[in-house]
Amino acid sequence: MATETTLQPFDFARDPFATKQRGLWEMAFQRLIRNRLAFVSAIILIFITVLAISAQLVPFIERHDATVQQYSIVNEGPSSEYWLGTDILGRDMWARLLYGTLFSLKIGLGTQLIVLLVGITIGMGAALGGKLSDTILMWFTDLAYAFPDLLAIILLRQVLFGRDWPIIGTGDPQIPGFPSAILGTILAISLVSWVTIARLVRGQMLSIKEQDYVLAARSIGASPWRVVRAHMLPNTLSTVIVSVTFGIPLAIFAEGALGFIGLGVPSPYTSLGALMGDGYAYLFVNNWLVVWPAIMVAILMLCFTFLGDGLRDALDPRTRK
Amino acid sequence: MIAYAIRRVVLMVPLLFAVATLTFFLMHSVEGGPFDSDRPISDATRARLNERYNLDGSLLTQYTNFIANTAQLDLGISTSSNERAITDIISEKFSVSIQLGICAFIFAVLLGVTLGVVSAMNQNGIGDYVGVFIATGGAALPSFILAPFLIILFALKLDWFDVLGWELWNYKKMVLPSVALGMLPGAFIARIARASMLDVLRQDYIRTARAKGVKEFSVITRHAVKNAMIPVLTVLGPIFAGLITGSFIIENAFAIPGLGNAFVSSVLIRDYGLIMGVTLFYAGIIAAMNLVVDLAYAMADPRIRL
């Protein structure tokens, strides 16, 4: 029997759409990559993060110990041995800058993690929990909104730094890599900034609740939890992701501001804010000390802002130009 | 609308009460007090001091005393500045903060509107790129990054301005803090002004104006800018509130004796009265500004009904 090689009608339909099927996230990713500014920002951020982490692990990148004081070479400018110069105690600025950057990145990300948990919980609770919980939770949100941000952060920072830290057990770095100085700062900032995301999630949830696809899901008997998990949460996700991306630079900014006015993390820890505060105090002696952390904060804030812009455009095609 | 305004003002009272309560218990939950110093003081002295400043008795007594006094607008006396009345200190320091705030506000509006209009008129040209670059850069550079660079360049290297202090009508002391504080809101205004201006320039009435032979300058100033400023006006309220309550960093950087600076030092030395006073004062200002903004929206846009 001869093999069937004759062409059948509608054969072409067997391979109807050669174009690859792309999901929402893949399409968003494609759009993000095509946004040059956002893409470059993402690369720079990854590079800085990797550099800052590896400086803690590989002496070759750290070059000099960030804590070793050398009184013979204080306040030196940039040189081939000390790339960014040395500070008032003769510590290598390159190593200190990377250390501070890692600290600030931890604060930025840690803050957003807490903000995410608190914000989504409160936003969802307000939108879906009925009239009473909406009123109570939104009243809390209004209350948090009534405090000027920085003022509340300063107050909370004082309150949280003034006590021991047995949240879970004893000993200082209770979460590896997150000593109490970081935890205090993270909590102080996140207790102020969850408000934005809570309001966003509430608004989104309230409008999604009325959508036809939610009605459809409920009418075919999906449990309320399934409706929330499978239909409502994923649809708030893009708003939340964008808000978090913009939240990271705001947290880094808040920490920087704290450090700048002298309320940064205590020694031996250092953050970009603390570095700025120290450098600013010795502005007349050594300009470099404030310049390096300032440039680093500026790069981080610019990159996160561009990335946030890119993500917003990528995730919501309607806003694209 | 008047009923709405009254309702909002009445609702401010429980809000401020909650702010006061929260701040009070937060501050007193930290160990230590305003009279802790390196030099030990005798128990008798400490007791007298506590009595003088209403810090004796249980926390609950102190709290009820505090609320009762605050309700009569009596914030007590400061433990740190020679027994001066808190309200006195706040009004003195705030007069400096509001001068700084107004200067920064003027700078922000001038910068933002100019940049926005110029970039919109040269859309995709050199002027646009420069404008957008400044607007984007300024929007991501907080004041405490800008301040040291401004000081190093314009005060230390070029010696055009003074490094520290604040003095009304002395441009050497006024320019740098105002620029550092006003840059961020200025960049924000520029973005809005540019988008709005681009939108307006495409409207039919602009074409009509040109068609009937109005000079280009007149088209821009009298027809375009005037209409493009409406979205800008709506953000000015929150920006102004932010500038007069958010000058902690700049006051600290330039050693300006304003309210933000006073607050930071009062937190450090535990001047409870001043902490509470400033917090309440700021919360009150923000609530009042929000109300003013909402009312202004309603007046400007008849479609909004309160």
XYZ file of C-alpha atoms in Angstrom, chain B residues 3-302:
300
model
C -22.480 70.992 55.008
C -19.810 68.763 53.500
C -17.036 71.065 54.713
C -18.489 71.153 58.210
C -18.803 67.376 58.278
C -15.183 67.007 57.226
C -14.012 69.450 59.892
C -15.964 67.564 62.543
C -14.465 64.271 61.322
C -10.994 65.747 61.776
C -11.452 65.754 65.554
C -11.496 61.950 66.047
C -8.664 61.648 63.534
C -6.451 64.094 65.427
C -7.476 62.425 68.678
C -6.317 59.080 67.304
C -3.070 60.602 66.060
C -2.453 62.115 69.499
C -3.208 58.842 71.280
C -1.028 56.772 68.996
C 1.912 59.162 69.206
C 1.586 59.480 72.965
C 1.756 55.762 73.651
C 4.399 55.171 70.991
C 6.702 57.781 72.504
C 6.175 56.612 76.061
C 6.755 52.981 75.114
C 10.448 53.719 74.630
C 12.595 53.379 77.715
C 14.235 56.483 79.103
C 12.989 60.018 79.387
C 13.816 63.667 78.857
C 15.849 63.976 82.052
C 18.257 61.128 81.405
C 21.760 62.437 81.042
C 25.325 61.389 81.653
C 25.238 63.104 85.012
C 23.012 61.192 87.416
C 20.365 63.317 89.129
C 18.917 62.575 92.528
C 15.497 61.008 92.876
C 14.157 64.116 94.573
C 15.248 66.344 91.688
C 13.832 63.928 89.173
C 10.516 63.860 91.012
C 10.382 67.656 91.092
C 11.215 67.847 87.391
C 8.580 65.279 86.500
C 6.034 67.198 88.531
C 6.953 70.471 86.889
C 6.476 69.077 83.396
C 3.383 66.989 84.133
C 5.337 63.787 83.733
C 4.443 62.362 87.144
C 1.756 59.853 87.925
C 0.802 56.803 85.934
C 0.857 56.785 82.174
C -2.920 56.882 82.103
C -3.047 59.998 84.300
C -0.479 61.675 82.098
C -2.504 60.718 79.067
C -5.787 62.090 80.368
C -4.036 65.273 81.479
C -2.440 65.618 78.082
C -5.686 65.104 76.176
C -7.567 67.495 78.468
C -4.918 70.182 78.004
C -4.652 69.660 74.274
C -8.401 69.992 73.913
C -7.992 73.494 75.326
C -5.177 74.137 72.832
C -2.652 74.140 75.662
C 0.297 72.011 74.607
C 2.298 72.678 77.757
C 5.891 73.760 78.100
C 9.007 72.382 76.492
C 11.454 70.396 78.611
C 14.342 71.417 76.418
C 14.071 75.134 75.723
C 13.852 77.015 79.002
C 10.216 76.246 79.700
C 8.965 78.014 76.613
C 5.396 77.280 75.637
C 5.189 74.619 72.911
C 2.721 76.684 70.887
C 5.218 79.555 71.036
C 8.056 77.393 69.722
C 5.891 75.907 66.982
C 4.735 79.278 65.703
C 8.303 80.632 65.694
C 9.834 77.613 63.936
C 6.944 77.215 61.549
C 7.292 80.774 60.304
C 10.745 79.781 59.025
C 9.510 76.485 57.551
C 6.685 78.180 55.704
C 9.048 80.773 54.206
C 11.228 77.945 52.929
C 8.147 76.063 51.747
C 6.802 79.038 49.814
C 10.155 79.758 48.155
C 10.545 76.120 47.139
C 6.952 76.130 45.898
C 7.529 79.183 43.715
C 10.696 77.619 42.330
C 8.921 74.318 41.660
C 6.034 75.984 39.827
C 8.301 78.208 37.718
C 10.618 75.325 36.843
C 7.836 72.854 36.186
C 5.664 75.082 34.031
C 8.598 76.433 32.009
C 10.064 72.989 31.377
C 6.666 71.507 30.591
C 5.671 74.206 28.139
C 9.066 74.343 26.434
C 9.294 70.593 25.970
C 5.724 70.325 24.717
C 6.318 73.028 22.129
C 9.458 71.339 20.799
C 7.997 67.849 20.997
C 10.713 65.300 20.137
C 13.186 68.120 19.563
C 16.271 69.071 21.538
C 14.287 71.215 23.979
C 11.952 68.298 24.638
C 14.791 65.894 25.374
C 16.463 68.349 27.722
C 13.170 69.046 29.478
C 12.206 65.389 29.815
C 15.707 64.539 30.985
C 15.587 67.145 33.753
C 12.060 66.136 34.671
C 12.907 62.442 34.881
C 16.204 63.015 36.652
C 14.697 65.478 39.093
C 11.823 63.163 39.843
C 14.192 60.407 40.903
C 16.706 62.507 42.788
C 15.640 63.204 46.341
C 16.520 66.467 48.014
C 19.236 64.952 50.157
C 21.128 63.824 47.059
C 20.789 67.217 45.450
C 21.733 69.238 48.537
C 25.352 68.058 48.904
C 26.026 68.478 45.181
C 24.552 71.985 45.190
C 26.601 72.899 48.243
C 29.850 71.467 46.884
C 29.422 73.170 43.523
C 27.758 76.509 44.258
C 28.847 77.210 47.822
C 32.254 75.586 48.233
C 33.740 75.687 44.711
C 32.074 78.756 43.174
C 31.302 80.550 46.438
C 28.120 82.099 45.048
C 25.928 81.209 47.989
C 26.231 80.542 51.709
C 26.397 76.979 52.942
C 24.182 77.223 55.979
C 21.323 79.113 57.489
C 18.210 80.913 56.401
C 17.469 84.598 56.256
C 14.476 86.126 54.541
C 15.358 88.301 51.518
C 19.001 87.238 51.622
C 19.368 85.410 48.321
C 22.704 83.899 49.380
C 20.914 81.887 52.007
C 17.592 81.356 50.233
C 18.474 79.965 46.811
C 20.139 76.622 47.541
C 17.621 75.261 50.077
C 14.702 76.340 47.893
C 16.184 74.694 44.811
C 17.050 71.490 46.662
C 13.560 71.259 48.136
C 11.666 72.393 45.041
C 13.405 70.252 42.419
C 11.384 67.090 42.979
C 7.936 68.706 42.878
C 9.187 70.879 40.016
C 10.017 67.789 37.986
C 6.622 66.322 38.834
C 4.856 69.502 37.681
C 6.924 69.496 34.484
C 5.681 66.016 33.577
C 2.074 66.983 34.091
C 2.458 70.327 32.338
C 4.091 68.676 29.315
C 1.404 66.014 28.937
C -1.385 68.536 29.380
C 0.206 71.046 27.012
C 0.628 68.380 24.318
C -3.011 67.516 24.716
C -4.162 71.122 24.489
C -2.006 71.925 21.449
C -3.931 69.278 19.475
C -7.321 70.780 20.294
C -9.489 72.352 17.647
C -9.624 75.757 19.293
C -5.854 76.089 18.921
C -6.225 75.449 15.198
C -9.066 77.964 15.112
C -6.953 80.560 16.850
C -4.127 80.033 14.387
C -6.541 80.043 11.449
C -8.005 83.372 12.397
C -4.475 84.822 12.436
C -3.642 85.106 16.122
C 0.089 85.551 16.609
C 1.894 82.358 17.663
C 3.011 83.899 20.959
C -0.552 84.837 21.748
C -1.798 81.373 20.797
C 0.604 79.799 23.234
C 0.185 82.173 26.160
C -3.477 83.073 25.953
C -5.032 79.946 24.513
C -2.752 76.984 25.163
C -0.974 77.614 28.466
C -4.067 78.976 30.139
C -6.002 75.788 29.455
C -3.078 73.478 29.971
C -2.605 74.716 33.525
C -5.849 73.233 34.849
C -4.398 69.746 35.526
C -1.341 71.419 37.033
C -3.507 73.422 39.425
C -5.054 70.254 40.796
C -1.709 68.895 42.002
C -0.487 72.160 43.516
C -2.437 71.694 46.757
C -0.855 68.396 47.798
C 2.536 69.649 46.605
C 2.294 72.737 48.788
C 1.254 70.674 51.804
C 4.161 68.329 51.143
C 6.623 71.199 50.914
C 5.672 72.888 54.159
C 5.525 69.645 56.134
C 8.297 67.742 54.407
C 11.314 69.953 54.836
C 13.031 67.837 57.541
C 15.923 66.848 55.351
C 16.618 70.225 53.815
C 16.298 72.037 57.134
C 18.759 69.563 58.552
C 21.144 69.808 55.600
C 21.260 73.589 55.625
C 20.930 74.027 59.401
C 17.716 75.993 58.993
C 15.945 76.545 62.316
C 12.563 75.355 61.093
C 9.913 73.049 62.480
C 11.265 69.903 60.805
C 14.633 70.420 62.402
C 12.987 71.104 65.755
C 11.031 67.867 65.443
C 14.110 65.746 64.729
C 15.966 67.156 67.714
C 12.912 66.861 69.957
C 12.704 63.155 69.100
C 16.358 62.707 69.974
C 16.160 64.510 73.329
C 12.689 63.202 74.235
C 10.970 66.531 74.486
C 7.583 64.806 74.704
C 5.573 68.008 74.588
C 7.268 69.239 71.434
C 7.019 65.852 69.707
C 3.297 65.681 70.389
C 2.801 69.312 69.444
C 4.583 69.063 66.097
C 2.927 65.760 65.175
C -0.525 67.127 65.894
C 0.253 70.376 64.125
C 1.454 68.597 60.975
C -1.430 66.143 61.005
C -3.813 69.086 61.344
C -2.191 70.937 58.439
C -2.344 67.883 56.187
C -5.978 67.218 57.033
C -6.851 70.872 56.448
C -4.970 70.985 53.142
C -6.720 67.834 51.934
C -10.039 69.439 52.729
C -9.091 72.654 50.930
C -7.996 70.644 47.883
C -11.238 68.673 47.774
C -13.290 71.859 48.077
C -11.211 73.545 45.373
C -11.827 70.587 43.038
C -15.528 70.887 43.615
C -15.455 74.604 42.915
C -13.324 74.240 39.793
C -15.252 71.332 38.344
C -19.040 71.638 38.589
